[in-house]
XYZ file of C-alpha atoms in Angstrom:
649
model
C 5.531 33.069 18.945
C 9.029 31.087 18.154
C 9.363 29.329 15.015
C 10.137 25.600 15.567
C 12.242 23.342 13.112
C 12.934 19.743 13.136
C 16.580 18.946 11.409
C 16.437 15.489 9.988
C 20.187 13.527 9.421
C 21.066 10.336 7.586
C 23.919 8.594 10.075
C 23.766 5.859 7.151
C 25.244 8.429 4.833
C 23.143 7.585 1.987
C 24.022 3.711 2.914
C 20.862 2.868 4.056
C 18.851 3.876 0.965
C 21.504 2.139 -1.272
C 21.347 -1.402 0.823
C 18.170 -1.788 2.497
C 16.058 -3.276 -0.399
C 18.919 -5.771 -0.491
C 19.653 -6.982 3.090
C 15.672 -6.164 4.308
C 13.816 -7.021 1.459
C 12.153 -3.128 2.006
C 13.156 0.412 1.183
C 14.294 2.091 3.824
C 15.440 6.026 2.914
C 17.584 6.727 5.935
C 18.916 6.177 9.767
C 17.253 8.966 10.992
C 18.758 10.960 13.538
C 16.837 14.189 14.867
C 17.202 17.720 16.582
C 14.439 20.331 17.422
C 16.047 23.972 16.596
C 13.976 26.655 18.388
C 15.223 30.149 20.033
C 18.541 29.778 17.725
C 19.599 26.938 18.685
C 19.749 23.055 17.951
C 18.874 20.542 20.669
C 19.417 16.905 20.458
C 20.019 13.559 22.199
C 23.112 11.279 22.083
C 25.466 11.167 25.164
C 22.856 12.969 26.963
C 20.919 16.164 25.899
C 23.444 18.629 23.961
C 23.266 22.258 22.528
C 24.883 23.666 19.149
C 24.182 26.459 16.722
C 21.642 25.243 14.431
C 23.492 23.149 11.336
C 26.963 23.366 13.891
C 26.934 19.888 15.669
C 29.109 16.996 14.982
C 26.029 16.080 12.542
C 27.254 18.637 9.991
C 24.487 20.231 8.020
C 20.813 18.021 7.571
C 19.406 16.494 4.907
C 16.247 18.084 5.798
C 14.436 20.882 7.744
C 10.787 20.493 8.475
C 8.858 22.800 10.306
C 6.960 21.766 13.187
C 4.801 24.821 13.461
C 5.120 27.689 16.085
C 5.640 27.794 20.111
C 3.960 30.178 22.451
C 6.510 28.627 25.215
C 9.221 31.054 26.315
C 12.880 30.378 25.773
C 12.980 30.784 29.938
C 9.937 27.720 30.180
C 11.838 26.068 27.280
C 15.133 26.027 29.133
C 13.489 24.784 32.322
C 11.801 21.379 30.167
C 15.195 20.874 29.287
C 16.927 20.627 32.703
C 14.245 18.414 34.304
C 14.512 16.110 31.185
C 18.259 15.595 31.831
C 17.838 13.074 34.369
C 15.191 11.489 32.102
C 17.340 11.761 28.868
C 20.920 10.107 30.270
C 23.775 8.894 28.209
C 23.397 5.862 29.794
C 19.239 4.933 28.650
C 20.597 5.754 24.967
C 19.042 3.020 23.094
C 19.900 2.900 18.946
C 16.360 1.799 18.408
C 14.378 2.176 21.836
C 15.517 5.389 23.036
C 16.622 7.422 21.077
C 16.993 10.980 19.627
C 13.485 10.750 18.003
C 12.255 9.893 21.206
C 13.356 13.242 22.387
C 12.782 15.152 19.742
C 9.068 13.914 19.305
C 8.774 14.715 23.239
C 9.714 18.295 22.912
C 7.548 18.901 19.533
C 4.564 17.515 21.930
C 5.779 19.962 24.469
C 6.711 22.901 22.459
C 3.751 22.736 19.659
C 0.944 20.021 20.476
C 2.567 18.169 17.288
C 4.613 15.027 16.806
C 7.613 14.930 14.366
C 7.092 12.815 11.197
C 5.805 9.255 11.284
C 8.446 8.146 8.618
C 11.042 9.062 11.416
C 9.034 7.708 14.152
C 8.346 4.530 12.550
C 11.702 3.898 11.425
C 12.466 0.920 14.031
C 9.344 -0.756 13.809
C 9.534 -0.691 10.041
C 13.610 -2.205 10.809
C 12.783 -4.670 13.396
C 9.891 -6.029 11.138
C 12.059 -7.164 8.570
C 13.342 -10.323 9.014
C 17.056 -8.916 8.634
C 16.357 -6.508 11.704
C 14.849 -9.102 13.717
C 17.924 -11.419 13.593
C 20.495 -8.203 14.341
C 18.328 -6.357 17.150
C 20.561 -8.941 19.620
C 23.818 -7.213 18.210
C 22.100 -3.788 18.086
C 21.023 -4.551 22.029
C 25.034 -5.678 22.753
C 26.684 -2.573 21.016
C 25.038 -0.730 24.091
C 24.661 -3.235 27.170
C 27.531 -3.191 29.699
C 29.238 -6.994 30.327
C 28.937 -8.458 33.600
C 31.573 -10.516 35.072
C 31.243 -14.096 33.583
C 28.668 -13.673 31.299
C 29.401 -13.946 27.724
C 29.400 -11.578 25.230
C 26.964 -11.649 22.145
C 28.010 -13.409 19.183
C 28.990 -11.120 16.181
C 27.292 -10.794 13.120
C 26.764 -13.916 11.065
C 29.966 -14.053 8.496
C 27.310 -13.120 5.781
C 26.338 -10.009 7.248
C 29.656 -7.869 7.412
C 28.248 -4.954 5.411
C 25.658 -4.418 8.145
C 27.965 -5.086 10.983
C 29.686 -2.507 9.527
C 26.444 -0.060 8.451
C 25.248 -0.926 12.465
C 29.071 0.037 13.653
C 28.801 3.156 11.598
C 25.257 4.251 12.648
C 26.154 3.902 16.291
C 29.309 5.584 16.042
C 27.374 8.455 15.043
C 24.471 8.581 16.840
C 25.877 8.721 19.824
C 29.171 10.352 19.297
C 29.681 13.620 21.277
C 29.585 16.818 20.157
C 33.381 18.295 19.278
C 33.524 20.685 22.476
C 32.462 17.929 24.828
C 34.620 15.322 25.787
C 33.966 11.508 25.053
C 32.343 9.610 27.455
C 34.078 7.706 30.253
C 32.370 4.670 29.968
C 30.433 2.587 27.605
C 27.011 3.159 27.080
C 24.339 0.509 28.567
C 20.960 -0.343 26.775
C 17.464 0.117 28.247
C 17.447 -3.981 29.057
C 14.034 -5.074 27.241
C 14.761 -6.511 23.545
C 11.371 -6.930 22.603
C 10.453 -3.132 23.135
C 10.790 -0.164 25.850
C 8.718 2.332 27.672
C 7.291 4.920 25.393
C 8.449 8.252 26.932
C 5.857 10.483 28.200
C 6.492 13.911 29.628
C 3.628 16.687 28.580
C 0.287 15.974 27.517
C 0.725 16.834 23.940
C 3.148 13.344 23.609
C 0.472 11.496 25.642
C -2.299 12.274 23.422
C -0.079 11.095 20.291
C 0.649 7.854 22.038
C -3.233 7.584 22.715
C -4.056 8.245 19.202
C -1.529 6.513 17.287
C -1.735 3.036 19.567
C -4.812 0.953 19.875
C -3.982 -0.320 23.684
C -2.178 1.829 25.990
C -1.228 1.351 29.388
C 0.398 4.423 31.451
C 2.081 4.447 34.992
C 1.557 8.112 37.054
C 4.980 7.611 39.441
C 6.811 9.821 41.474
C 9.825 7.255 41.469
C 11.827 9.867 43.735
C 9.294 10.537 46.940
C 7.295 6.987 46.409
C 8.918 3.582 48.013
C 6.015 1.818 45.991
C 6.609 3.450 42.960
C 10.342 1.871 42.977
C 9.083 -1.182 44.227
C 6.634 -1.698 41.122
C 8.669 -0.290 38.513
C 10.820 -3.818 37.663
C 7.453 -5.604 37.821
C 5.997 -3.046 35.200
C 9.066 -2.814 32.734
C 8.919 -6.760 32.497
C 5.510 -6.626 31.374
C 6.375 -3.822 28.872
C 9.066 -6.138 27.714
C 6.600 -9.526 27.660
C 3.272 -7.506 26.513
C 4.314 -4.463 24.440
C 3.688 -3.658 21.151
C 6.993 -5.524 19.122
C 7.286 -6.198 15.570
C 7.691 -9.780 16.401
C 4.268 -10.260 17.609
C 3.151 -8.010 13.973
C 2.593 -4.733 15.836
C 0.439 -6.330 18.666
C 0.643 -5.364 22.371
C 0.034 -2.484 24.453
C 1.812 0.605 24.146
C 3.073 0.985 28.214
C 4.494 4.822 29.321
C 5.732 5.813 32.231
C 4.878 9.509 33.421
C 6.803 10.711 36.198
C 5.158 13.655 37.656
C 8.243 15.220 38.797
C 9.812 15.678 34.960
C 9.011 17.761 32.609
C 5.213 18.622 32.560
C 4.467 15.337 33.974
C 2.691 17.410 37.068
C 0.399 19.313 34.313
C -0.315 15.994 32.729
C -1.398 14.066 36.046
C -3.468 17.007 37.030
C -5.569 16.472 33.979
C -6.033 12.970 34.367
C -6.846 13.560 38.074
C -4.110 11.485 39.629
C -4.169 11.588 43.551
C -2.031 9.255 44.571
C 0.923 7.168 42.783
C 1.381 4.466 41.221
C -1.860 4.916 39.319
C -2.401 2.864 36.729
C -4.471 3.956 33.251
C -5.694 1.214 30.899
C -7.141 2.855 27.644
C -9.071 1.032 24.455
C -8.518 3.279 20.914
C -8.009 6.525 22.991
C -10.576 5.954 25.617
C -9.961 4.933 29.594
C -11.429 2.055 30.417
C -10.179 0.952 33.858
C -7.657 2.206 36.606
C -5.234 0.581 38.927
C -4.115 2.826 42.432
C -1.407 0.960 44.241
C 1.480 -1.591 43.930
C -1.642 -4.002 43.309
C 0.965 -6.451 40.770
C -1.878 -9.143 40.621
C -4.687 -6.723 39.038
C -2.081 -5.151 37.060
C -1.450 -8.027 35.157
C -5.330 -9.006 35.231
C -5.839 -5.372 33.868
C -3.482 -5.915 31.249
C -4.830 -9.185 30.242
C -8.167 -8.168 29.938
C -7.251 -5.114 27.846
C -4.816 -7.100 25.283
C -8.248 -9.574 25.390
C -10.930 -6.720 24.065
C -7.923 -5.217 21.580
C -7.066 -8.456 20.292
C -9.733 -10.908 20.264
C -8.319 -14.437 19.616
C -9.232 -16.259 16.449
C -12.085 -17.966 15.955
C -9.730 -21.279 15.199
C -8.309 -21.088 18.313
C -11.290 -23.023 19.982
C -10.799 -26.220 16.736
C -9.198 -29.420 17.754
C -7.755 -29.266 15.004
C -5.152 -32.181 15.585
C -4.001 -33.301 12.046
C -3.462 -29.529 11.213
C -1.499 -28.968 14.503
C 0.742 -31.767 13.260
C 1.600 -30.565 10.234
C 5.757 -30.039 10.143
C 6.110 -26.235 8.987
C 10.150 -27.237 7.963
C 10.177 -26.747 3.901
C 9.952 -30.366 1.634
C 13.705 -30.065 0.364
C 15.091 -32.007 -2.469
C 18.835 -33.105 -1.263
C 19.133 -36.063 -3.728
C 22.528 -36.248 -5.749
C 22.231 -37.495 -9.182
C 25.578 -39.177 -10.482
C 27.958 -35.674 -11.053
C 30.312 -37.005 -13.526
C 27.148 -38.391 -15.825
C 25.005 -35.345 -15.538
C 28.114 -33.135 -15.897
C 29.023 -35.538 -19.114
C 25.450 -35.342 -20.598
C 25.159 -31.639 -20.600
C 28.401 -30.726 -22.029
C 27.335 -32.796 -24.926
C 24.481 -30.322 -25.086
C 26.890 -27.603 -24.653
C 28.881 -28.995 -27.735
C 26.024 -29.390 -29.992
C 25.805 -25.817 -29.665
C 27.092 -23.729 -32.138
C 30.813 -23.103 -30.763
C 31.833 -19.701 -29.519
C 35.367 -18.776 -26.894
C 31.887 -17.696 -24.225
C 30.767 -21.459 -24.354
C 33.649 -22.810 -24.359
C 34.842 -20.916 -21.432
C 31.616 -21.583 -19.531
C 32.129 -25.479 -20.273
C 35.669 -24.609 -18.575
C 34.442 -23.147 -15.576
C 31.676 -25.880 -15.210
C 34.174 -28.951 -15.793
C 37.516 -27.705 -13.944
C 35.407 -25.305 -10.676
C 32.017 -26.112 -10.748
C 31.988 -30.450 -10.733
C 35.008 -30.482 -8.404
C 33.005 -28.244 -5.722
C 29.613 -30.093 -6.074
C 31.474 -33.604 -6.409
C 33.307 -32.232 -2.855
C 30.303 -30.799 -0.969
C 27.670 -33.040 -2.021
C 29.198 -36.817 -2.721
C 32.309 -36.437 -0.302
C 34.304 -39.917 -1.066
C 34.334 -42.234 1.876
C 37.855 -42.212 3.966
C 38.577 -43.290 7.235
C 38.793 -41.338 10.406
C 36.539 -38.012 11.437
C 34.663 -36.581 8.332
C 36.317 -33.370 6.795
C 34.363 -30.112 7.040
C 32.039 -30.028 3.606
C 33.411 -27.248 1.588
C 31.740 -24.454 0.796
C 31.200 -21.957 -2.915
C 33.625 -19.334 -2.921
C 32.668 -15.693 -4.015
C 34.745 -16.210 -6.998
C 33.470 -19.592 -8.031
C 29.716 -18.169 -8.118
C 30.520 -15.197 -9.635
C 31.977 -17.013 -12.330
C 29.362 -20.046 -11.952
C 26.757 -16.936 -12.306
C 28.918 -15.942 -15.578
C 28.886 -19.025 -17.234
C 24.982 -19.518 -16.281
C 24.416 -16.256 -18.215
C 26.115 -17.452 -20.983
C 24.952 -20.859 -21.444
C 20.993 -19.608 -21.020
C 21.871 -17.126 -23.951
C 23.498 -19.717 -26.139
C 21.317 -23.058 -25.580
C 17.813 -24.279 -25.929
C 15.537 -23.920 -23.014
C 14.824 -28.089 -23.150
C 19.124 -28.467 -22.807
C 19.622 -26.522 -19.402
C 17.725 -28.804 -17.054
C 21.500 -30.374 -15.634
C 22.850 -27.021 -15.528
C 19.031 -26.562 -13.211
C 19.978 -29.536 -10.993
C 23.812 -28.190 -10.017
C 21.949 -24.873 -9.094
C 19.286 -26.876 -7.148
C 22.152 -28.176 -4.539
C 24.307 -25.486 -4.783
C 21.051 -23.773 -3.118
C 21.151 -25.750 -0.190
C 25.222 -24.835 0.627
C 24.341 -21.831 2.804
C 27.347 -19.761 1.984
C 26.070 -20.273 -1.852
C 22.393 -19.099 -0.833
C 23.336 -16.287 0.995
C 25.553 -14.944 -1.702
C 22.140 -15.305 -4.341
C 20.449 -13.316 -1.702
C 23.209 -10.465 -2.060
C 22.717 -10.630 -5.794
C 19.718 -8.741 -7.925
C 16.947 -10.982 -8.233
C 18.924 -13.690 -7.123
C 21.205 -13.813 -9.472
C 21.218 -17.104 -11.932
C 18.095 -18.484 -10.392
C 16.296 -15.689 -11.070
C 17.055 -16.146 -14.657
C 16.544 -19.996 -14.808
C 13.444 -19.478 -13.218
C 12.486 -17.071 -15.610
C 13.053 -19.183 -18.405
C 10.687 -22.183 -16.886
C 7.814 -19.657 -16.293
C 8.231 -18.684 -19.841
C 8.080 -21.976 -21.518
C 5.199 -22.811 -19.118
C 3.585 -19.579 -20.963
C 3.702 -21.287 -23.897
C 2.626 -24.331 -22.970
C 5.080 -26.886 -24.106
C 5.424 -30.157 -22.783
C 7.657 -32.189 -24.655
C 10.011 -34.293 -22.852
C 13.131 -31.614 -22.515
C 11.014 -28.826 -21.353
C 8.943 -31.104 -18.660
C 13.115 -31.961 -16.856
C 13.434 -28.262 -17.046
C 10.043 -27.237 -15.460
C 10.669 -30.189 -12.965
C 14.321 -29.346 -11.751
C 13.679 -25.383 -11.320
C 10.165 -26.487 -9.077
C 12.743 -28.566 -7.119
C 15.232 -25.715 -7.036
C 12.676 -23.029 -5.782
C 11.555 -25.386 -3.124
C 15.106 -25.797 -1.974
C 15.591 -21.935 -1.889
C 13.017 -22.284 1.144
C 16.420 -23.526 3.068
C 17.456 -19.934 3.500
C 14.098 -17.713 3.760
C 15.519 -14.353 2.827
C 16.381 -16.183 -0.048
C 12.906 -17.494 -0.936
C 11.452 -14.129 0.220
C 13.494 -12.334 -2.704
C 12.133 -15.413 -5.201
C 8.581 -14.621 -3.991
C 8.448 -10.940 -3.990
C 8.458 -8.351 -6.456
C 7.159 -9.663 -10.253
C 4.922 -13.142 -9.654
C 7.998 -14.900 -10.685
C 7.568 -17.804 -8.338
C 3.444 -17.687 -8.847
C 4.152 -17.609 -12.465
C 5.860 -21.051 -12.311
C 3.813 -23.136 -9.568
C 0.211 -22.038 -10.937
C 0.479 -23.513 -14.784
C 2.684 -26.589 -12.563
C 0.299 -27.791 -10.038
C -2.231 -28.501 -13.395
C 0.703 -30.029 -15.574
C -0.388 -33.270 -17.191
C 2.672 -34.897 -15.809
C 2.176 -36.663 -12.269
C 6.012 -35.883 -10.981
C 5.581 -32.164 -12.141
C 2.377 -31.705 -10.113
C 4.733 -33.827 -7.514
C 7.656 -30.894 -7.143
C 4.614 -28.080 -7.611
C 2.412 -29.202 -4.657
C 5.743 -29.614 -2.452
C 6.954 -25.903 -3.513
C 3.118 -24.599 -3.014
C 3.317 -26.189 0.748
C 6.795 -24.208 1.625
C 5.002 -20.914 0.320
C 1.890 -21.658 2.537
C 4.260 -22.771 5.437
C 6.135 -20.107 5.101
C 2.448 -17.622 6.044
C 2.127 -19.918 8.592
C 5.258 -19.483 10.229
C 4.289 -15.727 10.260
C 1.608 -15.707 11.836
C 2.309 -17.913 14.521
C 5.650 -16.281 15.256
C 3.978 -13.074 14.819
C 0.894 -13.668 16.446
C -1.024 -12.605 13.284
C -4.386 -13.786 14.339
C -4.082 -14.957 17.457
C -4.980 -12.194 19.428
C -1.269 -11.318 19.707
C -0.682 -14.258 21.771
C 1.953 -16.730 19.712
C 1.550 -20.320 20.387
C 4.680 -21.602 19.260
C 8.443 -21.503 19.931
C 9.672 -20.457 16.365
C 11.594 -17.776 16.288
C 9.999 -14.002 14.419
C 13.913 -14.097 12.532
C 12.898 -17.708 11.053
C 9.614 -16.921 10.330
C 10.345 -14.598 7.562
C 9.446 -16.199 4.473
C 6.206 -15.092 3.692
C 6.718 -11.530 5.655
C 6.149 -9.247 2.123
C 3.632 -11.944 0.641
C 0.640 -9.811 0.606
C -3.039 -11.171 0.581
C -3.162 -11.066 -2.845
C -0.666 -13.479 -3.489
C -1.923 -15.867 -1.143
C -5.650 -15.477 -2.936
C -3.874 -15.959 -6.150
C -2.207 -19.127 -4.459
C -5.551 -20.716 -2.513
C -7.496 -20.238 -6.170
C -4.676 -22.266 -7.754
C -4.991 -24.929 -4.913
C -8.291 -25.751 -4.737
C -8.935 -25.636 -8.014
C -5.700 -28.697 -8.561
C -7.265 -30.136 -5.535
C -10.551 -30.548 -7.892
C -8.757 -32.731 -10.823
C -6.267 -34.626 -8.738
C -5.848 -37.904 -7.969
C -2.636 -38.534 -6.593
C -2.789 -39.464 -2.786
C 0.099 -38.096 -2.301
C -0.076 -34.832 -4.246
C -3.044 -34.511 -2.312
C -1.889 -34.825 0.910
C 0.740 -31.791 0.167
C -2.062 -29.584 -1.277
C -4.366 -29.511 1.843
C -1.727 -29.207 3.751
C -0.902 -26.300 1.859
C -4.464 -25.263 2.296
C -4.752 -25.831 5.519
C -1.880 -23.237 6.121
C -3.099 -20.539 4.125
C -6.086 -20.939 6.292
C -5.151 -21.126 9.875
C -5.378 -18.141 11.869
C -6.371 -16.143 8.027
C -8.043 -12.795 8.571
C -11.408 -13.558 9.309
C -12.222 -9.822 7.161
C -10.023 -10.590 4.575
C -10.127 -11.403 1.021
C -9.485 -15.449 1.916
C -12.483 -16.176 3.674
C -15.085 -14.809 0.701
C -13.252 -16.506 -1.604
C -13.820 -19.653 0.200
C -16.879 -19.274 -0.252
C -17.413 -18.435 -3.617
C -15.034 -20.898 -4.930
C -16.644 -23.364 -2.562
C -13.697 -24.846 -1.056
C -15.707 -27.116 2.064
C -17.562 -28.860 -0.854
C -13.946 -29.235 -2.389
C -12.911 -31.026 0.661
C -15.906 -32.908 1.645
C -15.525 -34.246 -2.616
C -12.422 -35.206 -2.099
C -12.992 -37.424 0.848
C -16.163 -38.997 -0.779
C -14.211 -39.802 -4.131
C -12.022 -43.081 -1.718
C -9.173 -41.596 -3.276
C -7.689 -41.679 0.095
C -6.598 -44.342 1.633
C -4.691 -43.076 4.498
C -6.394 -42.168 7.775
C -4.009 -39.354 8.894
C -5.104 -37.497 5.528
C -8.501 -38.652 5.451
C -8.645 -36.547 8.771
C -6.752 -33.607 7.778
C -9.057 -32.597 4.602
C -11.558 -33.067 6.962
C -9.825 -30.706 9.456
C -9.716 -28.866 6.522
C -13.205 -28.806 5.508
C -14.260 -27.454 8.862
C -12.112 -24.455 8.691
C -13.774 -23.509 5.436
C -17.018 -20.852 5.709
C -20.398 -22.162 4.454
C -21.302 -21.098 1.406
């Protein structure tokens, strides 16, 4: 028996654990880069498979050493895996995220011990890709490895607001894939398995195919023998565009079948189709959480797909709102309710430096009133009320780093120095400056987002208290309006949402605020949060089945991605019970709609649907439309769209 070791590496150098909470919204430790070290030496997969002394590869030493248990394989049946896995394993299927060297190192722990390396390193590209920020990079991740052809374009770069992670990607890459010191580069560039949405799980002993089977609830697995079988090659396009349209992809929220592709010629692949019983190839497995439940012999493409239909079907039954009409809440527009208006700069800019200067003086006050007069009015003034002139528009200008870091100074300052009832102008700059999306990308870079963070902490805490005078209700109103306009940029709103209740601690206490206008700006900041669920679970397929109905994009549909069910109970509660005392038509309107999102396509075993019925929320609805408060037609028949979505009670 030979001890077997799994080193673990960080290509992020400590990068990744520093950053990711920032640009992902979640922690993630490490870029993980693997090696199995067994019979003194240290395996691994970059520009091909490659052999050092254990702790003496390009990788340096690792961060970690985790053993995997002991082999009864000899080093000569070891050594043999290894050469038929070099066709398998080429430089050129190297894959940052789809095939990688965890996919080879979990392969030989399957073939060496029965065992699978750790889940936190497996995992690691779903848990990427399912962040928002991974979602909208996997098509620069997919053209740092894809050959150009002649007259097709390259990939865009990196957004300008993303260089760090250009960078971090860059750097990760680099040395991933970089070749051990006593082998020489590569010739050529490496190419990327093709499919963006997610790649063949490789399969090559039965110890890896019984992990796949247990850790995936749908599984679909090719037997080939792609070298002595013209059908084999003839399927195999057919059956990697299916992977690509029907595997299991963070942007359809882990749904899909897990495909494979065992060729009986590599590794143990022989062993393995023995066991199953495999006479003939292609053959074709379909199996339901770990169990077979129909097989496919032959280049039969029309009951493949039928076969893979009906399996994704009985894993992923489709929502029981999927058979609703449903045609006012179909028609609901999921783009946030922004407020763009531009008050008069030079009078708001007038009336709250006479705030400023009723203020007990102080050189900090006086050198925020600088910065707000002489940087701060002359940007708004130029991005947001451009004068007339004649000819082609100029380009609206954009905040510089160094006018929001001082902006973000002077906010600090000014919060510190004046009463809460004074800062609503100082608010309302913030509220456009939020939709400039060079501004609202910097606030996303910043801790808590920076100076909204802290003017939205201050309206949550006078809502605490309860005040409404006259000062405090402008305050309240212009940060509900500025956290609605955040929804502009959804990593932005994602950070606002996340983390402490901030954003719940502000719209609950609004949407029952005696004042009509409040309860205005609360309902329209309640709908973006609800949209924002929506537009992940349609993009994700949350719900459906794993079948998405809609053309939105997973990378724009990442507002409500970390808003857990308790938040949205917290939110529904808050809803219907506004929905009870208001009157407004309009106010009313935004709340079902608001509603109605939460609802749609909601985990019919979650906490949502027994709180609709306890709370009562089709009685709610059916009220509403007996009280004639509403007039109009359109939202006459969405609360009663509405209604029908609700459970009995």
């Amino acid at each position: 028996m030979a001890p077997v070791q799994l080193y673990i590496y960080d290509l992020s150098n400590g990068l990744a654990k520093q950053l990711s909470a920032q640009l992902t919204g979640r922690q993630i430790d490490g870029i993980w880069h693997t090696s199995i070290v067994v019979y003194g030496k240290e395996v691994f997969y970059g520009q091909g498979i490659s052999t050092a002394l254990p702790g003496r590869s390009h990788h340096g030493q690792p961060l970690q050493v985790v053993p995997l248990g002991e082999t009864a394989i000899d080093e000569a049946t070891w050594e043999e895996y290894l050469q038929d896995l070099k066709d398998h394993y080429t430089a050129e299927k190297y894959h940052l995220l789809d095939f990688n060297c965890n996919s080879f190192t979990n392969d030989c722990a399957g073939f060496l011990t029965g065992g699978s390396i750790p889940a936190f390193v497996k995992d690691l590209p779903t848990d990427f890709l399912s962040t928002p920020f991974g979602a909208a990079l996997r098509p620069t991740i997919d053209n740092m490895y894809r050959r150009p052809s002649p007259g097709v374009p390259a990939v865009a770069p990196p957004p300008p607001n993303q260089p760090v992670a250009a960078s971090l990607l860059q750097a990760v890459a680099a040395q991933a894939q970089a070749p051990p010191s006593n082998l020489p580069p590569a010739a050529a560039p490496l190419a990327a398995t093709e499919s963006l949405a997610g790649s063949l799980h490789p399969v090559t002993n039965s110890a890896s195919f019984r992990t796949l089977l247990r850790t995936h609830r749908a599984v679909v697995a090719l037997f080939t023998d792609f070298q002595g079988c013209p059908p084999c090659r003839m399927i195999a396009p057919v059956y990697e565009q299916l992977a690509a349209e029907k595997g299991v992809r963070a942007a359809t929220g882990g749904r899909g079948a897990a495909f494979t592709k065992i060729d009986i010629r590599v590794g143990a692949g022989g062993t393995l189709a023995t066991e199953w019983g495999i006479r003939a190839t292609p053959t074709f497995m379909f199996f339901l959480d770990e169990k077979k439940i129909a097989e496919v012999k032959g280049a039969d493409v029309g009951e493949l797909k039928s076969q893979i239909d009906l399996l994704l079907f009985q894993a992923y039954p489709p929502h029981p709102h999927s058979s609703l009409s449903l045609t006012g809440v179909k028609a609901i527009s999921l783009e946030p309710i922004l407020f763009t208006q531009v008050p008069p700069l030079d009078n708001a800019m007038a009336k709250f430096v006479s705030f400023i200067d009723a203020a007990p003086p102080s050189p900090a006050t006086t050198q925020a009133k600088e910065i707000l007069t002489s940087h701060v009015l002359p940007y708004l003034k130029a991005r947001f009320a451009p004068a007339a002139g004649a000819g082609k528009p100029a380009p609206l200008p954009s905040a510089s780093t160094l006018l929001l870091t001082q902006w973000t100074a002077a906010t600090s300052t000014l919060v510190g120095a004046l009463p809460t009832e004074t800062l609503f102008p100082l608010v309302d700059m913030w509220r456009l400056a939020a939709l400039d999306p060079v501004a609202a990308s910097w606030l996303v870079s910043t801790p808590n987002a920076g100076p909204v963070g802290v003017l939205a902490g201050r309206a949550r805490d006078a809502l605490a208290q309860s005040t409404q005078d006259k000062g405090t209700r402008n305050y309240v109103l212009t940060t509900l309006r500025l956290l609605a306009n955040v929804f502009k940029t959804p990593a932005l709103a994602r950070t606002l949402l996340c983390g402490d209740g901030l954003a719940l601690g502000i719209l609950v206490p609004s949407l029952l605020h005696t004042d009509a206008t409040v309860r205005t700006a609360a309902s329209s900041l309640a709908f973006n949060a609800a949209a924002g669920v929506q537009r992940a679970r349609v993009a994700t397929g949350a719900g459906l089945g794993g079948v998405c109905e809609s053309n939105i994009r997973a990378d724009e549909a990442d507002t409500a991605l970390c808003v857990d069910e308790e938040w949205q109970v917290e939110l529904i509660s808050a809803l219907l019970e506004a929905l009870q005392q208001e009157e407004s038509e309009e106010v009313i309107h935004r709340l079902v709609a608001a509603v109605a999102c939460l609802l749609r396509f909601m985990p019919a075993d979650g906490q949502l649907h027994g709180l609709l019925e306890v709370l009562g929320a089709r009685g709610i609805m059916q009220g509403k439309l007996e009280s004639k408060l509403i007039k109009k037609k359109e939202v006459q028949r969405l609360v009663d769209e509405v209604g029908s979505m609700c459970p009995t009670s």
